[in-house]
Coordinates of C-alpha atoms in Angstrom, one line a residue:
Chain A
X499 CA -4.3 26.5 16.1
X500 CA -1.9 28.4 18.4
X501 CA 0.3 25.4 18.7
X502 CA 0.2 24.9 15.0
X503 CA 1.3 28.5 14.4
X504 CA 4.1 28.2 16.9
X505 CA 5.3 25.0 15.3
X506 CA 5.2 26.7 12.0
X507 CA 7.2 29.6 13.4
X508 CA 9.7 27.2 14.8
X509 CA 9.9 25.3 11.6
X510 CA 10.5 28.5 9.6
X511 CA 13.1 29.7 12.1
X512 CA 15.0 26.5 11.8
X513 CA 14.7 26.5 8.0
X514 CA 16.1 30.0 8.0
X515 CA 18.9 28.9 10.3
X516 CA 19.8 26.2 7.8
X517 CA 19.8 28.7 4.9
X518 CA 21.9 30.9 7.1
X519 CA 24.4 28.1 7.6
X520 CA 24.7 27.6 3.9
X521 CA 25.0 31.3 3.1
X522 CA 27.5 31.9 5.9
X523 CA 29.8 29.2 4.4
X524 CA 30.0 31.1 1.1
X525 CA 28.7 28.0 -0.6
X526 CA 27.1 28.2 -4.0
X527 CA 23.7 28.0 -2.4
X528 CA 20.7 26.8 -4.3
X529 CA 19.2 27.0 -0.8
X530 CA 16.3 29.5 -0.6
X531 CA 16.7 32.9 0.9
X532 CA 16.0 33.0 4.6
X533 CA 12.6 34.6 4.1
X534 CA 11.4 31.9 1.7
X535 CA 8.6 29.7 3.1
X536 CA 8.1 26.1 2.2
X537 CA 5.4 25.9 -0.4
X538 CA 2.6 23.5 0.2
X539 CA 0.2 22.5 -2.6
X540 CA -2.9 23.4 -0.6
X541 CA -1.3 26.1 1.6
X542 CA -1.4 23.7 4.5
X543 CA 1.2 24.5 7.1
X544 CA 3.5 21.7 8.3
X545 CA 1.8 20.3 11.3
X546 CA 3.0 19.2 14.7
X547 CA 6.5 18.2 13.7
X548 CA 10.0 18.2 14.9
X549 CA 13.3 19.0 13.1
X550 CA 15.8 16.7 14.6
X551 CA 18.7 17.9 12.7
X552 CA 19.6 19.8 9.5
X553 CA 18.7 16.9 7.4
X554 CA 15.8 15.3 9.3
X555 CA 12.3 16.7 9.6
X556 CA 9.4 14.7 10.9
X557 CA 5.6 15.4 11.1
X558 CA 3.6 13.0 13.2
X559 CA 0.0 11.9 12.5
X560 CA -2.4 12.9 15.3
X561 CA -3.8 9.4 15.7
X562 CA -5.7 10.4 18.8
X563 CA -7.8 13.0 16.9
X564 CA -9.1 11.2 13.8
X565 CA -11.6 8.5 13.2
X566 CA -12.1 5.7 10.7
X567 CA -9.1 4.4 8.8
X568 CA -8.1 7.1 6.4
X569 CA -5.5 9.6 7.5
X570 CA -6.4 13.1 6.1
X571 CA -3.6 14.0 3.6
X572 CA -2.5 17.1 5.4
X573 CA -1.8 15.1 8.6
X574 CA -0.2 12.1 7.0
X575 CA 3.2 11.6 8.7
X576 CA 6.3 13.0 7.0
X577 CA 9.9 11.9 7.2
X578 CA 12.1 14.1 5.2
X579 CA 15.7 13.2 5.1
X580 CA 18.6 15.1 3.5
X581 CA 16.5 17.9 2.0
X582 CA 13.8 20.4 2.1
X583 CA 10.5 19.7 0.3
X584 CA 11.5 20.1 -3.4
X585 CA 9.3 22.2 -5.7
X586 CA 8.9 20.0 -8.8
X587 CA 7.2 21.2 -11.9
X588 CA 4.9 18.2 -12.7
X589 CA 4.8 19.2 -16.4
X590 CA 8.5 18.8 -16.6
X591 CA 8.8 15.8 -14.3
X592 CA 9.8 12.5 -15.9
X593 CA 10.0 9.0 -14.5
X594 CA 12.7 7.0 -16.2
X595 CA 13.2 3.2 -16.3
X596 CA 16.6 2.0 -17.4
X597 CA 19.3 -0.5 -16.6
X598 CA 18.7 -4.1 -17.4
X599 CA 15.7 -3.5 -19.7
X600 CA 15.1 -4.0 -23.4
X601 CA 13.6 -0.5 -23.9
X602 CA 14.7 2.3 -21.5
X603 CA 11.7 4.6 -21.2
X604 CA 10.8 8.0 -19.9
X605 CA 7.2 8.7 -18.7
X606 CA 5.6 12.1 -18.4
X607 CA 2.8 12.7 -15.9
X608 CA 0.4 12.5 -18.9
X609 CA 1.9 9.2 -19.9
X610 CA 1.4 7.8 -16.4
X611 CA -2.2 9.0 -16.1
X612 CA -3.0 7.4 -19.5
X613 CA -2.0 4.0 -18.3
X614 CA -4.3 1.6 -16.3
X615 CA -4.7 2.9 -12.8
X616 CA -5.5 1.3 -9.4
X617 CA -6.7 2.9 -6.2
X618 CA -5.8 0.9 -3.0
X619 CA -5.9 1.6 0.7
X620 CA -2.6 1.0 2.4
X621 CA -0.7 2.1 5.5
X622 CA 2.7 3.6 5.2
X623 CA 4.8 3.4 8.3
X624 CA 8.3 4.6 9.1
X625 CA 10.7 1.9 10.1
X626 CA 11.5 3.8 13.2
X627 CA 7.9 4.3 14.3
X628 CA 7.2 3.5 18.0
X629 CA 10.9 3.2 18.7
X630 CA 12.2 3.5 22.3
X631 CA 13.8 6.8 21.4
X632 CA 10.5 8.5 20.4
X633 CA 8.7 7.0 23.3
X634 CA 10.9 9.1 25.6
X635 CA 9.3 12.2 27.2
X636 CA 12.8 13.3 28.2
X637 CA 14.0 13.4 24.6
X638 CA 15.8 16.7 24.5
X639 CA 15.3 17.1 20.8
X640 CA 11.6 17.5 21.1
X641 CA 9.9 18.5 24.4
X642 CA 6.6 17.3 23.0
X643 CA 7.8 13.7 22.8
X644 CA 6.2 11.0 24.9
X645 CA 2.6 12.3 24.8
X646 CA 0.2 11.9 23.3
X647 CA 0.0 8.7 21.1
X648 CA 0.8 10.9 18.1
X649 CA 4.4 11.3 19.1
X650 CA 4.8 7.6 19.9
X651 CA 3.1 5.8 17.0
X652 CA 2.2 8.7 14.7
X653 CA 4.8 7.8 12.0
X654 CA 2.1 5.5 10.6
X655 CA -0.7 6.7 8.4
X656 CA -3.2 5.2 6.0
X657 CA -4.5 6.5 2.7
X658 CA -6.2 5.5 -0.5
X659 CA -3.4 5.8 -3.0
X660 CA -4.0 6.0 -6.7
X661 CA -1.5 5.3 -9.5
X662 CA -0.1 2.9 -12.1
X663 CA 1.0 -0.6 -11.2
X664 CA 4.8 -0.8 -11.3
X665 CA 4.4 -4.1 -13.2
X666 CA 2.8 -2.2 -16.1
X667 CA 5.7 0.2 -16.4
X668 CA 8.3 -2.6 -16.0
X669 CA 6.6 -4.7 -18.7
X670 CA 6.7 -1.7 -21.1
X671 CA 10.4 -1.5 -20.5
X672 CA 10.9 -5.2 -20.8
X673 CA 13.0 -6.4 -17.9
X674 CA 15.9 -8.7 -18.6
X675 CA 15.5 -12.2 -17.2
X676 CA 18.8 -11.9 -15.3
X677 CA 17.5 -8.8 -13.4
X678 CA 16.5 -9.2 -9.8
X679 CA 16.4 -5.8 -8.0
X680 CA 15.5 -2.2 -8.7
X681 CA 17.1 0.9 -7.3
X682 CA 14.8 3.9 -7.0
X683 CA 16.0 7.6 -6.8
X684 CA 14.0 10.6 -5.8
X685 CA 14.1 14.1 -7.3
X686 CA 14.8 15.7 -4.0
X687 CA 18.0 17.5 -3.1
X688 CA 19.2 14.5 -1.0
X689 CA 18.5 12.1 -3.9
X690 CA 16.7 9.7 -1.5
X691 CA 17.3 6.3 -2.8
X692 CA 16.2 2.8 -2.0
X693 CA 16.5 -0.7 -3.3
X694 CA 13.5 -2.9 -4.1
X695 CA 13.4 -6.6 -5.0
X696 CA 11.9 -7.2 -8.5
X697 CA 9.6 -9.9 -7.0
X698 CA 7.9 -7.4 -4.8
X699 CA 7.9 -4.7 -7.5
X700 CA 6.0 -7.0 -9.9
X701 CA 3.6 -8.1 -7.1
X702 CA 1.7 -5.2 -5.7
X703 CA 3.8 -2.0 -5.9
X704 CA 2.5 1.1 -7.7
X705 CA 3.6 4.5 -8.7
X706 CA 1.1 6.8 -7.0
X707 CA 0.1 10.3 -8.2
X708 CA -3.0 10.5 -6.0
X709 CA -3.8 10.4 -2.3
X710 CA -7.3 10.3 -0.9
X711 CA -8.8 11.6 -4.2
X712 CA -6.5 14.5 -4.7
X713 CA -3.0 14.9 -6.2
X714 CA -0.1 14.0 -3.8
X715 CA 0.8 16.9 -1.6
X716 CA 4.3 18.3 -1.8
X717 CA 5.4 16.7 1.5
X718 CA 4.1 13.3 0.3
X719 CA 6.2 13.3 -2.9
X720 CA 4.4 15.4 -5.4
X721 CA 4.1 14.7 -8.3
X722 CA 4.7 10.9 -7.8
X723 CA 5.9 8.4 -5.2
X724 CA 6.3 4.7 -4.9
X725 CA 3.9 2.7 -2.8
X726 CA 5.3 -0.6 -1.5
X727 CA 2.4 -2.1 0.4
X728 CA 3.1 -3.5 3.9
X729 CA 6.8 -2.8 3.8
X730 CA 8.8 -0.4 5.9
X731 CA 8.3 3.3 5.0
X732 CA 11.6 4.1 3.3
X733 CA 10.7 1.9 0.3
X734 CA 8.0 4.3 -0.6
X735 CA 10.4 6.7 -2.4
X736 CA 8.9 10.2 -2.8
X737 CA 9.5 12.6 -5.8
X738 CA 10.2 9.4 -7.7
X739 CA 12.4 10.1 -10.7
X740 CA 14.6 7.2 -11.7
X741 CA 14.2 3.4 -11.6
X742 CA 17.3 1.5 -12.5
X743 CA 16.8 -2.3 -13.0
X744 CA 19.8 -4.2 -11.6
X745 CA 20.9 -7.7 -10.6
X746 CA 21.8 -7.1 -6.9
X747 CA 20.8 -4.9 -4.0
X748 CA 22.5 -1.6 -4.3
X749 CA 22.7 -0.9 -0.5
X750 CA 22.4 2.9 -0.9
X751 CA 23.5 5.3 1.9
X752 CA 19.9 5.6 3.2
X753 CA 19.3 1.9 3.6
X754 CA 22.8 0.9 4.8
X755 CA 22.9 3.6 7.4
X756 CA 19.5 4.9 8.4
X757 CA 17.5 1.7 7.9
X758 CA 19.5 -0.8 9.8
X759 CA 20.0 -1.4 13.5
X760 CA 22.7 -3.2 15.5
X761 CA 21.2 -6.0 17.6
X762 CA 22.7 -7.9 20.6
X763 CA 21.1 -11.2 19.5
X764 CA 23.1 -10.9 16.3
X765 CA 26.3 -10.3 18.2
X766 CA 26.1 -6.6 17.5
X767 CA 25.7 -7.1 13.7
X768 CA 23.1 -4.9 12.1
X769 CA 19.8 -6.2 10.8
X770 CA 18.9 -4.6 7.5
X771 CA 16.4 -5.4 4.7
X772 CA 13.6 -6.0 7.1
X773 CA 11.1 -5.5 4.3
X774 CA 7.7 -6.3 5.8
X775 CA 6.0 -5.0 8.9
X776 CA 4.7 -7.5 11.4
X777 CA 1.2 -7.4 13.0
X778 CA 0.7 -4.2 15.1
X779 CA -2.1 -2.2 16.9
X780 CA -2.5 0.6 19.2
X781 CA -5.4 2.0 21.2
X782 CA -5.7 5.6 20.0
X783 CA -8.6 6.6 22.4
X784 CA -8.4 6.8 25.3
X785 CA -4.6 7.0 25.3
X786 CA -1.7 8.7 27.2
X787 CA -2.4 12.3 28.1
X788 CA -6.2 12.0 28.1
X789 CA -8.5 12.0 31.1
X790 CA -10.6 8.9 31.5
X791 CA -14.3 9.5 32.1
X792 CA -16.2 7.3 34.6
X793 CA -18.8 5.0 33.2
X794 CA -19.2 4.1 29.5
X795 CA -16.0 4.4 27.4
X796 CA -15.6 3.2 23.8
X797 CA -12.0 2.0 23.5
X798 CA -10.9 2.4 19.9
X799 CA -7.8 2.1 17.9
X800 CA -6.0 0.9 14.8
X801 CA -4.6 -2.4 13.8
X802 CA -2.5 -3.3 10.8
X803 CA -0.1 -5.8 9.3
X804 CA 2.3 -5.9 6.4
X805 CA 1.4 -9.5 5.8
X806 CA -2.2 -8.9 4.8
X807 CA -5.6 -8.4 6.5
X808 CA -6.1 -8.0 10.2
X809 CA -8.2 -11.1 11.3
X810 CA -8.6 -10.4 15.0
X811 CA -8.0 -7.7 17.6
X812 CA -8.1 -8.4 21.3
X813 CA -8.2 -5.9 24.1
X814 CA -7.3 -6.1 27.7
X815 CA -8.3 -3.6 30.4
X816 CA -6.5 -5.3 33.3
X817 CA -3.3 -6.2 31.5
X818 CA -4.1 -9.9 31.8
X819 CA -7.4 -11.0 30.4
X820 CA -7.8 -10.6 26.6
X821 CA -11.3 -10.2 25.0
X822 CA -12.1 -9.9 21.3
X823 CA -12.7 -6.4 20.1
X824 CA -15.1 -5.5 17.3
X825 CA -13.5 -5.0 13.9
X826 CA -15.1 -2.1 12.1
X827 CA -15.0 -2.5 8.3
X828 CA -13.9 -2.0 5.7
X829 CA -10.9 -4.3 6.2
X830 CA -8.3 -3.8 3.6
X831 CA -5.1 -5.8 3.1
X832 CA -2.0 -4.1 4.5
X833 CA -4.1 -1.2 5.8
X834 CA -5.2 0.4 9.0
X835 CA -8.2 -1.4 10.4
X836 CA -10.4 0.3 13.0
X837 CA -11.4 -1.7 16.1
X838 CA -13.7 -0.8 19.0
X839 CA -14.3 -2.3 22.5
X840 CA -17.2 -1.2 24.7
X841 CA -16.1 -0.7 28.3
X842 CA -17.1 1.0 31.5
X843 CA -14.4 2.5 33.8
X844 CA -15.1 1.9 37.5
X845 CA -12.5 4.3 38.8
X846 CA -9.9 1.7 39.6
X847 CA -6.4 1.3 38.1
X848 CA -6.4 -0.2 34.7
X849 CA -4.0 -1.3 32.0
X850 CA -5.4 -0.9 28.4
X851 CA -3.7 -2.9 25.7
X852 CA -4.6 -4.2 22.2
X853 CA -3.2 -7.1 20.3
X854 CA -3.4 -7.8 16.6
X855 CA -3.5 -11.1 14.8
X856 CA -3.2 -11.0 11.0
X857 CA -4.6 -13.4 8.4
X858 CA -1.4 -15.4 8.4
X859 CA -2.0 -16.2 12.1
X860 CA 0.9 -14.0 13.2
X861 CA 0.3 -12.4 16.6
X862 CA 1.6 -9.0 17.8
X863 CA 4.3 -9.5 20.4
X864 CA 4.7 -7.9 23.8
X865 CA 7.8 -5.8 24.7
X866 CA 9.0 -8.7 26.8
X867 CA 8.8 -11.1 23.9
X868 CA 10.5 -8.7 21.5
X869 CA 13.2 -7.9 24.0
X870 CA 14.0 -11.6 24.6
X871 CA 14.1 -12.2 20.9
X872 CA 16.4 -9.2 20.3
X873 CA 18.7 -10.1 23.2
X874 CA 17.9 -6.9 25.1
X875 CA 17.4 -7.1 28.9
X876 CA 14.1 -5.4 30.1
X877 CA 16.0 -3.3 32.6
X878 CA 18.0 -1.8 29.7
X879 CA 14.9 0.0 28.5
X880 CA 15.0 2.0 31.7
X881 CA 18.5 3.4 31.2
X882 CA 18.6 7.1 30.2
X883 CA 20.3 6.1 26.9
X884 CA 17.9 3.4 25.8
X885 CA 18.9 0.7 23.3
X886 CA 18.1 1.6 19.8
X887 CA 15.3 -0.4 18.1
X888 CA 13.5 -0.2 14.8
X889 CA 10.8 -2.4 13.3
X890 CA 9.0 -2.0 16.6
X891 CA 5.6 -3.6 16.9
X892 CA 5.3 -4.3 20.6
X893 CA 1.9 -4.2 22.3
X894 CA 1.3 -0.7 23.8
X895 CA 0.1 -0.6 27.4
X896 CA -1.6 2.6 28.6
X897 CA -1.9 2.8 32.4
X898 CA -5.0 4.4 33.9
X899 CA -4.5 5.8 37.4
X900 CA -7.3 6.2 39.9
X901 CA -7.5 9.9 39.2
X902 CA -8.3 9.0 35.6
X903 CA -5.0 10.2 34.2
X904 CA -3.5 7.9 31.5
X905 CA 0.2 7.4 30.9
X906 CA 2.5 5.4 28.6
X907 CA 3.5 2.2 30.4
X908 CA 5.6 0.7 27.6
X909 CA 8.9 1.1 29.4
X910 CA 7.7 2.0 32.8
Chain B
X1313 CA 26.4 5.2 -41.5
X1314 CA 28.9 3.9 -44.0
X1315 CA 28.0 0.3 -43.3
X1316 CA 28.4 -2.0 -46.3
X1317 CA 25.4 -4.0 -47.4
X1318 CA 27.4 -7.1 -46.6
X1319 CA 27.3 -6.2 -42.9
X1320 CA 24.0 -4.4 -42.8
X1321 CA 21.9 -7.1 -44.4
X1322 CA 22.8 -9.9 -41.9
X1323 CA 22.4 -7.4 -39.1
X1324 CA 18.9 -6.5 -40.3
X1325 CA 18.0 -10.2 -40.5
X1326 CA 19.2 -10.7 -37.0
X1327 CA 17.6 -7.6 -35.6
X1328 CA 14.2 -8.0 -37.2
X1329 CA 12.8 -10.9 -35.1
X1330 CA 14.0 -9.1 -31.9
X1331 CA 12.3 -5.9 -33.0
X1332 CA 9.1 -7.7 -33.7
X1333 CA 9.2 -9.5 -30.4
X1334 CA 9.9 -6.2 -28.6
X1335 CA 7.1 -4.4 -30.3
X1336 CA 4.6 -7.2 -29.5
X1337 CA 5.5 -7.3 -25.9
X1338 CA 4.6 -3.7 -25.3
X1339 CA 1.0 -3.4 -24.2
X1340 CA 0.9 0.4 -24.5
X1341 CA 3.4 1.3 -27.3
X1342 CA 2.1 4.8 -27.7
X1343 CA 2.9 5.7 -24.0
X1344 CA 6.3 6.8 -22.9
X1345 CA 9.4 8.0 -24.8
X1346 CA 12.4 5.8 -25.6
X1347 CA 15.6 6.9 -23.9
X1348 CA 18.9 7.0 -25.7
X1349 CA 22.2 6.1 -24.2
X1350 CA 23.4 9.7 -24.0
X1351 CA 20.3 10.7 -22.1
X1352 CA 20.7 7.8 -19.7
X1353 CA 24.4 8.6 -19.1
X1354 CA 23.4 12.2 -18.2
X1355 CA 21.3 11.2 -15.3
X1356 CA 22.4 7.7 -14.3
X1357 CA 24.8 8.3 -11.4
X1358 CA 23.8 5.3 -9.3
X1359 CA 26.9 3.3 -8.3
X1360 CA 26.4 -0.3 -7.2
X1361 CA 28.4 -2.3 -4.6
X1362 CA 30.9 -3.7 -7.1
X1363 CA 31.7 -0.2 -8.4
X1364 CA 31.4 -1.1 -12.1
X1365 CA 29.7 2.2 -12.9
X1366 CA 32.4 4.3 -11.3
X1367 CA 33.7 7.0 -13.6
X1368 CA 37.4 7.4 -14.4
X1369 CA 39.2 9.6 -11.8
X1370 CA 41.6 9.7 -8.9
X1371 CA 42.3 11.4 -5.6
X1372 CA 44.3 11.3 -2.4
X1373 CA 43.5 12.1 1.2
X1374 CA 45.7 15.2 1.0
X1375 CA 43.7 16.5 -1.9
X1376 CA 40.6 15.5 -0.1
X1377 CA 41.5 17.4 3.1
X1378 CA 41.6 20.7 1.2
X1379 CA 38.2 20.0 -0.5
X1380 CA 36.7 18.9 2.8
X1381 CA 37.7 22.1 4.5
X1382 CA 36.1 24.2 1.8
X1383 CA 33.0 22.2 1.0
X1384 CA 32.1 19.9 3.9
X1385 CA 33.5 21.2 7.2
X1386 CA 30.8 23.8 7.7
X1387 CA 28.3 21.0 8.5
X1388 CA 30.5 18.0 9.4
X1389 CA 33.1 19.8 11.5
X1390 CA 36.9 19.9 11.2
X1391 CA 38.1 16.6 9.8
X1392 CA 34.5 15.3 9.9
X1393 CA 34.2 15.4 13.7
X1394 CA 31.9 17.2 16.0
X1395 CA 30.0 19.1 13.3
X1396 CA 26.3 20.1 13.4
X1397 CA 25.3 17.0 11.5
X1398 CA 26.7 13.5 10.8
X1399 CA 29.9 12.8 12.7
X1400 CA 32.0 11.1 10.0
X1401 CA 34.8 9.5 11.9
X1402 CA 35.0 6.4 14.0
X1403 CA 38.4 5.0 14.7
X1404 CA 41.5 6.9 13.7
X1405 CA 44.3 6.8 11.1
X1406 CA 45.8 3.3 11.3
X1407 CA 43.1 2.1 13.7
X1408 CA 39.8 1.3 12.0
X1409 CA 36.7 1.0 14.2
X1410 CA 35.3 -2.5 14.0
X1411 CA 32.1 -2.2 16.0
X1412 CA 29.7 -3.0 17.4
X1413 CA 27.9 0.1 16.0
X1414 CA 25.3 1.1 18.6
X1415 CA 25.7 4.9 18.6
X1416 CA 27.2 7.8 16.7
X1417 CA 29.9 5.5 15.1
X1418 CA 27.0 4.5 12.8
X1419 CA 26.9 7.9 11.3
X1420 CA 30.1 7.7 9.2
X1421 CA 31.6 5.6 6.5
X1422 CA 33.2 3.1 8.9
X1423 CA 29.8 1.5 9.2
X1424 CA 29.2 0.9 5.5
X1425 CA 29.7 -2.7 4.2
X1426 CA 30.9 -1.6 0.8
X1427 CA 33.5 1.0 -0.1
X1428 CA 31.4 2.4 -3.0
X1429 CA 28.5 3.6 -0.8
X1430 CA 30.3 6.8 0.5
X1431 CA 31.4 7.6 -3.1
X1432 CA 27.9 7.2 -4.5
X1433 CA 26.2 9.2 -1.8
X1434 CA 28.8 12.1 -1.8
X1435 CA 28.7 12.2 -5.6
X1436 CA 24.9 12.3 -5.9
X1437 CA 23.8 14.1 -2.7
X1438 CA 26.6 16.2 -1.3
X1439 CA 27.2 19.0 -0.5
X1440 CA 23.6 19.5 0.6
X1441 CA 23.6 23.1 -0.6
X1442 CA 24.6 22.1 -4.1
X1443 CA 24.4 18.3 -4.6
X1444 CA 25.9 16.9 -7.8
X1445 CA 28.4 19.7 -8.1
X1446 CA 31.5 17.7 -7.2
X1447 CA 33.8 16.4 -10.0
X1448 CA 34.8 12.7 -9.9
X1449 CA 38.4 13.6 -8.9
X1450 CA 37.0 15.6 -6.0
X1451 CA 34.7 12.7 -4.9
X1452 CA 37.6 10.2 -5.0
X1453 CA 39.7 12.7 -3.0
X1454 CA 37.0 13.2 -0.3
X1455 CA 36.5 9.4 0.0
X1456 CA 40.3 9.0 0.3
X1457 CA 40.3 11.6 3.0
X1458 CA 37.4 10.1 5.0
X1459 CA 38.7 6.6 4.7
X1460 CA 42.2 7.7 5.9
X1461 CA 40.7 9.6 8.9
X1462 CA 38.7 6.4 9.7
X1463 CA 41.8 4.3 9.5
X1464 CA 40.5 2.3 6.5
X1465 CA 43.2 3.2 4.0
X1466 CA 46.7 4.7 4.3
X1467 CA 47.4 8.4 3.9
X1468 CA 49.1 8.0 0.5
X1469 CA 46.7 5.5 -1.0
X1470 CA 45.3 6.6 -4.3
X1471 CA 41.6 6.2 -4.8
X1472 CA 40.4 5.6 -8.3
X1473 CA 37.8 3.6 -10.2
X1474 CA 40.0 0.4 -9.8
X1475 CA 41.3 0.8 -6.2
X1476 CA 38.2 2.1 -4.5
X1477 CA 36.0 -1.1 -5.0
X1478 CA 38.9 -3.2 -3.6
X1479 CA 39.1 -1.3 -0.3
X1480 CA 38.6 -3.6 2.7
X1481 CA 35.8 -2.2 4.8
X1482 CA 36.1 -2.9 8.5
X1483 CA 32.4 -3.6 8.9
X1484 CA 31.9 -5.6 5.7
X1485 CA 30.7 -8.6 7.7
X1486 CA 28.5 -6.5 10.0
X1487 CA 25.1 -7.0 8.4
X1488 CA 22.4 -9.6 8.6
X1489 CA 21.6 -11.1 6.1
X1490 CA 25.0 -10.7 4.6
X1491 CA 23.5 -10.8 1.1
X1492 CA 19.9 -9.8 1.0
X1493 CA 17.7 -12.1 -1.1
X1494 CA 14.0 -12.1 -2.1
X1495 CA 11.9 -13.7 -1.1
X1496 CA 13.7 -13.5 2.2
X1497 CA 14.5 -16.6 4.4
X1498 CA 11.5 -17.7 6.4
X1499 CA 11.9 -15.9 9.7
X1500 CA 9.4 -14.8 12.3
X1501 CA 8.1 -11.3 11.7
X1502 CA 10.1 -9.8 14.7
X1503 CA 13.4 -11.0 13.1

């Protein structure tokens, strides 16, 4: 609780600083007065986060602390770019669909709730989760970084989302046959925008108004957000307000700049439009920062893939020999899947890792494999200014020392 | 309203089957409210890569410099450099930065593959304290100023709805795939 309180104080201080900047500039500030507190639907404080810059706020999911596959809504990760959490009056909020459609339409919340609904369990994961930058305990922007697993892989969460299939809404509007993409815009101050191909939109995307049985929380996009199952986080536009049907990708600021990365294997060109997450897993307990007890240990963690269901999870305790872990149901498509592995620690050095295989047969790569693919030399990860990487799904090694301490061995 | 019957009747004949088709294809005709063109124009500010939605307007880098100092400098620093957020300049007047973009150069408009992206974002989302408050001429001016500081256009080039989409971006070939498609080319998941 203490650390939560101090995080909250820091958050408020920084928010106040931001408001101060705006006021000091003599701008016409819609910004709140310095004393205003961010309002949360259920009065939950922002948890365990970091404000990296004026326009970038992150809360990390405490993966090490929770069980099962559902992330409690208040600790679902948050990536807020370019704005504070907007306070939207749900009664006044409208979702519009226009552009290349026969019948441009506006939907109220009552309209959306009147339409056929679905509830599905899906992970949402930031494209930058597990990146070499957030692995770094020396990251000057956040002294908490590096430990525990929360700050390394905690920009991934999993919820039961409820809402209206996007295909239902698009059918109502009547999409032109020449149309091929959508561009979505949020109702936040920064007008967070993202492009989505029509094929995916008609497949399994939905406009969600519920999360784990309750209305979306403000930091999760209240009153509505897009859910794009299995794809990189930024597609899941929060505070969803406008959908424009178009015939080409719109390459908005967010996706051109924030959601692309220059890669040596591409001659320094930037890879963008990654879309789908590959197979991924991480041992959440025991993990870095914890103390390993002698004797029986249940190793447990989460596995997921943007391609579908997890079909197999393997665990190694010596860094070499892989053994199949137990998959604990339910197993949903494009969702966190809990795995367990019974083990006994004998007091010797160990290297704990997990490896996910999904239903398409795709296997989670090691850092060495990814580095080779991306044209990055393994030594480069050890430089103080590490290469940037997104779309990171490398196997996570946790090193157990003889004294039982556990550390992050990904780049060690 | 003063349509003659000669015109109106054939129009009705043509429109009727379309209307019937449209009505039939709606599964939930009682849900949602039709949007008129005026309503759409009031909120549709999204500008695509070809710039066809750009509003009429014009601006120069000199005009942009003044607006930048008043509205943008507080966060982005003098001339878009060394501010508290988003360093906006890579390269210099006459010398565009051509990459590769591994660091802070990625933060500014030199990185964008299309000239319309900066216009669209500034127009919809800037300044952060009062997004949407800039007039089209101001946005054209700011883009002219930033592109001049980044060495993308000349100091006296006028940016308007016709010239802006034709600006040659130094990093226009810097993205893979060059033209995103769906479904994407079959690549391994790490790619």
